[in-house]
Coordinates of C-alpha atoms in Angstrom, one line a residue:
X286 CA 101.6 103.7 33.6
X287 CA 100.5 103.7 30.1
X288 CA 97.2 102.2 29.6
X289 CA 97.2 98.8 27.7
X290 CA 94.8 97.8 25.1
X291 CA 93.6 95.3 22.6
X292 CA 90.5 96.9 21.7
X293 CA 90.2 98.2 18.1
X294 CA 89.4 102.3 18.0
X295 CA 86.4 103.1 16.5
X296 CA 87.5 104.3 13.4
X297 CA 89.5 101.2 12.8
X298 CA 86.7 99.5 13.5
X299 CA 84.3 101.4 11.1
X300 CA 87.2 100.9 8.3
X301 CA 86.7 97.4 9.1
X302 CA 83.8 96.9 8.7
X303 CA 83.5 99.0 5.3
X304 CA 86.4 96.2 3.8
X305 CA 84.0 93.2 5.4
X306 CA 81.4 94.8 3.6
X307 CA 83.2 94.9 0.5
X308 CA 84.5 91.6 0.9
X309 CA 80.9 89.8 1.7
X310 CA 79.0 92.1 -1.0
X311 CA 81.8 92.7 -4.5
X312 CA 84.3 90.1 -4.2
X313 CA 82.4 86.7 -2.8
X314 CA 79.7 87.1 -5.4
X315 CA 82.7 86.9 -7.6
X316 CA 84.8 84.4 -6.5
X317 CA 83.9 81.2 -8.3
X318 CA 83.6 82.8 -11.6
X319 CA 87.3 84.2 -11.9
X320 CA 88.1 81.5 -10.0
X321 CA 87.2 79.2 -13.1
X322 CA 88.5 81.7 -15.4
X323 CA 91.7 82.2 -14.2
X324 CA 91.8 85.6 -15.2
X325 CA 92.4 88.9 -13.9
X326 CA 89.3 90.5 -12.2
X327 CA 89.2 94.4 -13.6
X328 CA 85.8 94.4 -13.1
X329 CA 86.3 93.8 -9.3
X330 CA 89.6 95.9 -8.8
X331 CA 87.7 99.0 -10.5
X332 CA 85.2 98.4 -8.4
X333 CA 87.6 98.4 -5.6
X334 CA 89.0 101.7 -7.0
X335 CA 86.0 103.2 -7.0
X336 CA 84.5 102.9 -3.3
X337 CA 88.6 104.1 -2.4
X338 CA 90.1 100.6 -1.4
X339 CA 92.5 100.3 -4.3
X340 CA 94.1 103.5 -4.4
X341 CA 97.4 104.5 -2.7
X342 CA 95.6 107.2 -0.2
X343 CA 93.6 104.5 1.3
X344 CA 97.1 101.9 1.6
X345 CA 98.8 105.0 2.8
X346 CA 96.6 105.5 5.6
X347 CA 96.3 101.9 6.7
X348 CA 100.4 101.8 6.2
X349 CA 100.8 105.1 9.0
X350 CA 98.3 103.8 11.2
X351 CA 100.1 104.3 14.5
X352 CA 99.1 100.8 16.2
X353 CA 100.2 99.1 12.8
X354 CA 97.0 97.7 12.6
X355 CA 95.7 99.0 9.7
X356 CA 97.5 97.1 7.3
X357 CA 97.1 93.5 9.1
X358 CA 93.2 94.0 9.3
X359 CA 92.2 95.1 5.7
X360 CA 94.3 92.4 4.7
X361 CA 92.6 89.7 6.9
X362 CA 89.0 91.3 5.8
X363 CA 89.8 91.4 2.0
X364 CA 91.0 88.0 2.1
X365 CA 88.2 86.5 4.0
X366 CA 86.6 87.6 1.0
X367 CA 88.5 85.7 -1.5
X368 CA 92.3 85.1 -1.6
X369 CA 92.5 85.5 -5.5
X370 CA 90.5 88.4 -6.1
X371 CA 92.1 90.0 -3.0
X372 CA 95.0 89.3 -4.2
X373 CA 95.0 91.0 -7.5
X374 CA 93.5 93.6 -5.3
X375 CA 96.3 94.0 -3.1
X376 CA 99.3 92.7 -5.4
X377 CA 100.3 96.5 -6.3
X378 CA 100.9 97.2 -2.6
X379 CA 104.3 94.7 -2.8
X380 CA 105.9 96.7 -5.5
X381 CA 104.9 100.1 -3.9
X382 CA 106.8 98.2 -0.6
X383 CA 109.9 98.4 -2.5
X384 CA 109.8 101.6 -3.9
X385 CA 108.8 102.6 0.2
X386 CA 111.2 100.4 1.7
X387 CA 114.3 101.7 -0.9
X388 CA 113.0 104.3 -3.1
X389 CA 114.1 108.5 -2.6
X390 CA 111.2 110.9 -1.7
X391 CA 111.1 111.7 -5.0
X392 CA 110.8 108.1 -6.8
X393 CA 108.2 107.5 -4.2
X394 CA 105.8 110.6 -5.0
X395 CA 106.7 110.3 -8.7
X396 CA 106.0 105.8 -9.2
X397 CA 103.7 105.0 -6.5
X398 CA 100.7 106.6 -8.1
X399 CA 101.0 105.4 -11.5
X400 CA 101.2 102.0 -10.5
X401 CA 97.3 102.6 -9.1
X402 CA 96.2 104.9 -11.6
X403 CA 92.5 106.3 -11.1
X404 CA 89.7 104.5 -10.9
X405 CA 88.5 105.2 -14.1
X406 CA 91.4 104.0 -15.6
X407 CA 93.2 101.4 -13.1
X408 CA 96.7 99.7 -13.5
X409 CA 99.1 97.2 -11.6
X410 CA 102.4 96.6 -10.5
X411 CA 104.0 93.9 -10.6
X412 CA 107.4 93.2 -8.0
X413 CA 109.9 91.4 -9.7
X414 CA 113.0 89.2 -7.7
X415 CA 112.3 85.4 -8.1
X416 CA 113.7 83.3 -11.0
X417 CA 113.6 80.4 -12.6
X418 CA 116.8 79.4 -10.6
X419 CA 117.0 81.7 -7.7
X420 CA 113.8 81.4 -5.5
X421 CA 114.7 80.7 -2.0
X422 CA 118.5 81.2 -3.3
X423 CA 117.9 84.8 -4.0
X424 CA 121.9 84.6 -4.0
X425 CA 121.8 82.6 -7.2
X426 CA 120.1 85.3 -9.5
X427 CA 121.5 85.8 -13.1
X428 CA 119.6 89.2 -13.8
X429 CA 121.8 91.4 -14.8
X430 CA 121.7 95.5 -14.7
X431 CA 125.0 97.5 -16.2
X432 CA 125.8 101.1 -15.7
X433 CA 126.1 103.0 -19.1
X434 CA 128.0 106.0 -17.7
X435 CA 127.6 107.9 -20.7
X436 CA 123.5 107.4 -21.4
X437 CA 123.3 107.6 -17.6
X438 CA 121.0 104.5 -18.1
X439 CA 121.0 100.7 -16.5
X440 CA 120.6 97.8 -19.0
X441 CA 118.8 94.9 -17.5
X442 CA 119.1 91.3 -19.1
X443 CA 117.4 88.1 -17.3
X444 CA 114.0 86.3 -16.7
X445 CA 112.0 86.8 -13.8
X446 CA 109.1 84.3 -12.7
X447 CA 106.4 83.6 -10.2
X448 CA 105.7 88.1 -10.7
X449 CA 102.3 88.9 -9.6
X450 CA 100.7 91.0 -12.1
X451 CA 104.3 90.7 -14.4
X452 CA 103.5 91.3 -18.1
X453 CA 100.6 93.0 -17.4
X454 CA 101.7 95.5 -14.9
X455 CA 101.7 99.8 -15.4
X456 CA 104.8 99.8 -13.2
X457 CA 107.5 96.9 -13.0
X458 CA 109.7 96.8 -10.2
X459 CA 113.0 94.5 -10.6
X460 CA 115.4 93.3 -8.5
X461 CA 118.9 92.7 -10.3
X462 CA 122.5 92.0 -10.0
X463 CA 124.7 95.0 -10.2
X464 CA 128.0 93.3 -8.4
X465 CA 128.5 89.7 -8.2
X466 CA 131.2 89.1 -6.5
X467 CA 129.6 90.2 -3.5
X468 CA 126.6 88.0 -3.7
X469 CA 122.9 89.1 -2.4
X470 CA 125.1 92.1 -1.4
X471 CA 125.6 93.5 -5.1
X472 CA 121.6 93.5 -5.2
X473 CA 119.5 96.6 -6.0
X474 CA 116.0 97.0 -7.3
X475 CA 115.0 99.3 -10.6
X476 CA 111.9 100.9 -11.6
X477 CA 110.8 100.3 -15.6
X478 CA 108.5 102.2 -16.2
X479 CA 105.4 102.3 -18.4
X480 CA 106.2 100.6 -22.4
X481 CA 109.9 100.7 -21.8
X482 CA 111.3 98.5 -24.4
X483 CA 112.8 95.0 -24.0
X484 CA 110.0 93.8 -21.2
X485 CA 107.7 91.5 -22.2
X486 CA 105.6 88.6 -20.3
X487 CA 106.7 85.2 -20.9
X488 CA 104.9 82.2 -19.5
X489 CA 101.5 82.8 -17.4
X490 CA 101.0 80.1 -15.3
X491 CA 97.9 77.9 -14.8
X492 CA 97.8 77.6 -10.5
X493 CA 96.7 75.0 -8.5
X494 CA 95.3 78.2 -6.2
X495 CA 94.7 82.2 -6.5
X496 CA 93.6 81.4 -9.9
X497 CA 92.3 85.2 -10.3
X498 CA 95.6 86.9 -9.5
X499 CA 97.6 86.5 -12.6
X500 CA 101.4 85.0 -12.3
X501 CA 103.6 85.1 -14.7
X502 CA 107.2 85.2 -16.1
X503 CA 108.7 88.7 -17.0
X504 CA 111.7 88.7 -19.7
X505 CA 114.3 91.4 -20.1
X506 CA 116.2 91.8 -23.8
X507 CA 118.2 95.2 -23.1
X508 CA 115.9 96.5 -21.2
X509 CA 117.4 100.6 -20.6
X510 CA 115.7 102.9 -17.6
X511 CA 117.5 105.9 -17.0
X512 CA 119.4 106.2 -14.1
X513 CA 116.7 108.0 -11.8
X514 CA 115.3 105.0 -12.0
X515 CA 117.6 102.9 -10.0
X516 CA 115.5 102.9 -6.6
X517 CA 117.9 105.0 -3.6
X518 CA 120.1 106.7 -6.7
X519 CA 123.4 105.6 -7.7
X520 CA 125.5 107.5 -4.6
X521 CA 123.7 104.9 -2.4
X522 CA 124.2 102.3 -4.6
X523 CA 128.0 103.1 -4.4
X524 CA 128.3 103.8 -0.9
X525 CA 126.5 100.6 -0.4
X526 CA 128.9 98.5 -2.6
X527 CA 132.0 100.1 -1.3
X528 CA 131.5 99.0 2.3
X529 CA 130.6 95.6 1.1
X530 CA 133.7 95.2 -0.9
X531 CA 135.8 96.3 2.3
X532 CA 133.9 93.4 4.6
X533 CA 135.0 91.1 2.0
X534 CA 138.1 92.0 1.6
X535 CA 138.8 92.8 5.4
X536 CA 136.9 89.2 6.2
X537 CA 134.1 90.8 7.8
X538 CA 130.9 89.6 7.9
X539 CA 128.5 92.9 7.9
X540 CA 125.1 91.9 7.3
X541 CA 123.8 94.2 4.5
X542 CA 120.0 93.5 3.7
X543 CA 119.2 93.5 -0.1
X544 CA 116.4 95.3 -1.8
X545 CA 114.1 92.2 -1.8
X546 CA 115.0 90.9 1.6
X547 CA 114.5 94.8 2.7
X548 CA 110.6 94.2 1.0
X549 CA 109.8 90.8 2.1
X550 CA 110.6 91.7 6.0
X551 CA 108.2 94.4 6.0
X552 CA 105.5 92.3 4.1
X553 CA 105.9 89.2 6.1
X554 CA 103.1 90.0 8.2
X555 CA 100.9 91.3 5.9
X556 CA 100.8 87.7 4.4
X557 CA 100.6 86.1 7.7
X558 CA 96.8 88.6 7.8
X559 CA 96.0 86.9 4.7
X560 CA 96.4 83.8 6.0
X561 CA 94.4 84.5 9.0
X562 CA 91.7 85.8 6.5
X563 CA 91.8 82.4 4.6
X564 CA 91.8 80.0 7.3
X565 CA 88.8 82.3 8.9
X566 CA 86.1 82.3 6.2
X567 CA 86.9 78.5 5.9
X568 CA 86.2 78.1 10.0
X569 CA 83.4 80.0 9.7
X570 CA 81.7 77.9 6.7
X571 CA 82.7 75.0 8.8
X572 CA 81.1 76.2 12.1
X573 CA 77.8 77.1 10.2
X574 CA 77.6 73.8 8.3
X575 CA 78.3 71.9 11.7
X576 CA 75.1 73.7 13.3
X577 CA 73.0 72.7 10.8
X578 CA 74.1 69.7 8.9
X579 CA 72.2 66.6 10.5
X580 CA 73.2 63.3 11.0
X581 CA 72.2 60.4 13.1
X582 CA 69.2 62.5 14.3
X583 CA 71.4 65.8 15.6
X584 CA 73.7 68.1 14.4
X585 CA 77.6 67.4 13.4
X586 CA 78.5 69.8 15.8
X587 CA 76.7 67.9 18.5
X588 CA 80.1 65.0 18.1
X589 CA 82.9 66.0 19.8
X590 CA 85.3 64.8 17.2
X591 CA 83.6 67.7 14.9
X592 CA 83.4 70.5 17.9
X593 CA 87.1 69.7 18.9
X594 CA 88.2 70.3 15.9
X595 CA 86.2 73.6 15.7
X596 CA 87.5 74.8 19.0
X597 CA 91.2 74.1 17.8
X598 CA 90.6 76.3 14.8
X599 CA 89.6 78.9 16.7
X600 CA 92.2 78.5 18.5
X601 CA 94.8 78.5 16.3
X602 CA 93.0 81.5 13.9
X603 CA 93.0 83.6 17.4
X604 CA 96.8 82.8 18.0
X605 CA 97.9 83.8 14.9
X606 CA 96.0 86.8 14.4
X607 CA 98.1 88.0 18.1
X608 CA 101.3 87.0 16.4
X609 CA 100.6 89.0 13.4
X610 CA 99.3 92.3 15.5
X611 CA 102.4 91.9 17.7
X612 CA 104.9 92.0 14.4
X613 CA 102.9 94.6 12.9
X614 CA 103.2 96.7 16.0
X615 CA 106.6 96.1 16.4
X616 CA 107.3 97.2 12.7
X617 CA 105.3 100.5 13.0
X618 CA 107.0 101.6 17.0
X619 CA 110.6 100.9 15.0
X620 CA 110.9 97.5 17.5
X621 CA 113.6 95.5 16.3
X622 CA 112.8 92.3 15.1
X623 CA 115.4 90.5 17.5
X624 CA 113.7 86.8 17.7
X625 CA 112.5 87.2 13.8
X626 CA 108.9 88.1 15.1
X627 CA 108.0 88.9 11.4
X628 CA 108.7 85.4 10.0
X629 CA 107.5 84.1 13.0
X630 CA 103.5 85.9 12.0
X631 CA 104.0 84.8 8.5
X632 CA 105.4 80.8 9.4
X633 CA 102.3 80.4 11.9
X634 CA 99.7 81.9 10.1
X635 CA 100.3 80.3 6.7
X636 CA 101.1 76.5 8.3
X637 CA 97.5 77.1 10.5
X638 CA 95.4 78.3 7.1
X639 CA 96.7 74.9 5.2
X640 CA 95.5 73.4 8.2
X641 CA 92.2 75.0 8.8
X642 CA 91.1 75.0 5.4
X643 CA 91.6 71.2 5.3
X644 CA 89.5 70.2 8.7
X645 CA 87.0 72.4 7.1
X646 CA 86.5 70.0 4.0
X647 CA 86.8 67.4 5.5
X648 CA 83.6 68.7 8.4
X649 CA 82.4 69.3 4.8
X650 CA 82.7 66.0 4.3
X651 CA 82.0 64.9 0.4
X652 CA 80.1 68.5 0.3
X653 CA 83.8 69.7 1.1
X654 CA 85.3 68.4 -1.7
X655 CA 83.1 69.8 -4.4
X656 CA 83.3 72.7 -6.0
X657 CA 79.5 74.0 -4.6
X658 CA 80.9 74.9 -1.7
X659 CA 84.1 77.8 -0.9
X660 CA 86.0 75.4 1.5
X661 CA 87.2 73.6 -1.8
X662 CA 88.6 76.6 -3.3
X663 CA 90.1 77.8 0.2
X664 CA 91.8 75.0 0.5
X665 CA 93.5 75.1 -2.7
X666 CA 94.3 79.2 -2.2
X667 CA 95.8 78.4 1.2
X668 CA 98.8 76.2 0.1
X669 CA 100.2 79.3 -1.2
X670 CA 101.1 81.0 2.1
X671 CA 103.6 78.7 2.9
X672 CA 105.2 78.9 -0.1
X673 CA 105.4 83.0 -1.2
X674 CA 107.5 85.4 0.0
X675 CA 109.6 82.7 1.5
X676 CA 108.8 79.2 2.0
X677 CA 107.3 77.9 5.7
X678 CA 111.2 76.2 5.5
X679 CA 112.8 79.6 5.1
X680 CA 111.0 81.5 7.6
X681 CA 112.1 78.6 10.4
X682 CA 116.0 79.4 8.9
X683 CA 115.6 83.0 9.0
X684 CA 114.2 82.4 13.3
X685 CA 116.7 79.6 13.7
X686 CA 119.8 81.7 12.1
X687 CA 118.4 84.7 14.2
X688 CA 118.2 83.2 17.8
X689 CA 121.1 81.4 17.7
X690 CA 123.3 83.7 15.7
X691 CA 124.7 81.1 13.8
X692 CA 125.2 80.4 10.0
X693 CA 122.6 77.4 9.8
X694 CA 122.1 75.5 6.8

């Protein structure tokens, strides 16, 4: 029988423990001040690119780790660090996703690196597919791409928002509307590459949370990529569309993934680890300042009504963690995700981060709610998990719809 384990290797340990390093040394010194500034961190992502952490070879590696651990665990160590540093750390990785998840072999080896760059001269990317009326309802996007047949070149037209890193990304990569009669079906995703003209960065937007990572708006005005740059090439494409159009017209009901659905699935747990990363640095500034904030003569900690609390943290950190490392391994052993395992990581960890974070300000008490201490800030950066890359309310349709096999609304 094959032997069972739990246990990190070695090496994945020593990798972790090189991220928590980074984490506790680069990007916590940091954290207030770009916090306040709301402003990209290069300083802290060259840094990053310099010690190997933001560079594809060291994603790469993580990504073909053959538990599927790799990924889950830098992501939880980074973002015990700081969610928005980490995140502008780590925002590159969901456009490389798409190029991964839809891209040829040759889009792959040709994009990927330029959205890193080098470390002495480090870009972004940015991953574009929300709008300002198609969120959730990916099904309602207006971004258009045409095929000019004789340029061999797609013209995109629309507004994208909500983009980490748009406007100021190396690489963009956008998800358009090719067919639409045939709905999220007549999707698929394009590469623009570096100064292509027609992109620009609209509105940047002031966050309640991840203040460092930068959000913004991305407009297209006749925006041309040639057509090697349409992610799978155009005789996918076309294959793809003509089955489609036979479902529909046969009455069928096919299930054909789009290019963003195809990149949030195999992100999902990724952002449930940066949950657990966030909701752990906030227990364990709570568990510290319990043991040695006094009151009444004894420590907090020594109340039941503050230890009870801890130990349901813990709890709950723990339990999401396990779902996380079970979807992860499923993803890497080519398990199929029959009860929706991956939205199940992502809806847990992200509901028990909002809720962690906010027992630990208020074991902070009146310390909690200042801005001397991290829990304040954690707190704030939580709220975003249940609302990227699907909403805590489309992760429970995507496990409802997928247990019961029916078309809930």
């Amino acid at each position: 029988m094959a032997e069972f384990t739990m246990e990190l290797s070695d090496e994945q340990k020593q990798v972790r423990d090189w991220i928590h390093g980074f984490a506790a040394d680069v990007i916590r010194p940091a954290a207030a001040e770009w916090d306040e500034r709301e402003e990209t961190p290069w300083p802290v992502i060259q840094e990053a690119a310099k010690v190997g952490i933001y560079s594809l070879d060291f994603y790469a590696q993580q990504f073909f780790d053959p538990t599927g651990l790799g990924i889950p665990m830098a992501m939880e160590e980074l973002f015990w660090g700081d969610a928005g540093i980490a995140l502008s750390i780590v925002g590159t990785g969901l456009a490389a996703i798409g190029v991964l998840a839809n891209g040829t072999e040759e889009q792959i080896g040709t994009w990927i690196p330029q959205m890193y760059g080098t470390p002495d001269d480090v870009k972004v990317a940015a991953f574009c597919s929300s709008e300002p009326d198609a969120g959730s309802d990916v099904g309602a996007m207006r971004t258009r791409a045409v095929y000019d047949e004789a340029k061999d070149e797609w013209v995109l037209n629309g507004t994208k928002t909500w983009a980490t890193n748009g406007g100021i990304a190396n690489v963009h990569i956008v998800v358009a509307v090719v067919d639409p009669g045939l709905g999220t079906k007549g999707h698929a995703s394009f590469i623009v590459p570096p100064n292509t003209p027609g992109l620009s960065q609209g509105q940047k937007f002031k966050k309640h949370g991840i203040r460092a990572s930068h959000t913004a708006e991305v407009v297209l005005e006749d925006v041309r990529v040639p057509g090697s740059c349409l992610l799978g090439g155009k005789d996918k494409l076309d294959e793809r569309l003509a089955r489609a159009r036979e479902k529909a017209k046969a009455g069928g009901g096919e299930r054909v993934k789009n290019a963003a659905m195809a990149t949030f699935e195999a992100s999902r747990p990724a952002v449930g680890a940066m949950a657990v990363g966030t909701a752990r640095a906030a227990y364990e500034v709570a568990l510290d300042y319990a043991r040695t904030r006094t009151q009444f003569g004894r420590p907090i900690i020594d109340n039941q009504g503050v230890a009870f609390q801890l130990a349901d943290m813990r709890t709950q950190i723990d339990a999401a963690r396990l779902l996380v490392w079970r979807a992860s391994w499923m993803a890497v052993a080519g398990k199929p995700f029959t009860s929706a395992e991956g939205s199940m990581s992502k809806l847990f960890a992200s509901e028990v981060a909002k809720k962690v974070t906010a027992q630990a300000v208020q074991i902070l008490g009146g310390n909690g709610f200042t801005r001397e201490y991290p829990v304040e800030r954690m707190h704030r950066d939580a709220a975003i998990y249940t609302i990227f890359e699907g909403t805590s309310e489309i992760q429970r349709l995507v496990i409802a719809r997928t247990l019961s096999g029916m078309p809930i609304r």
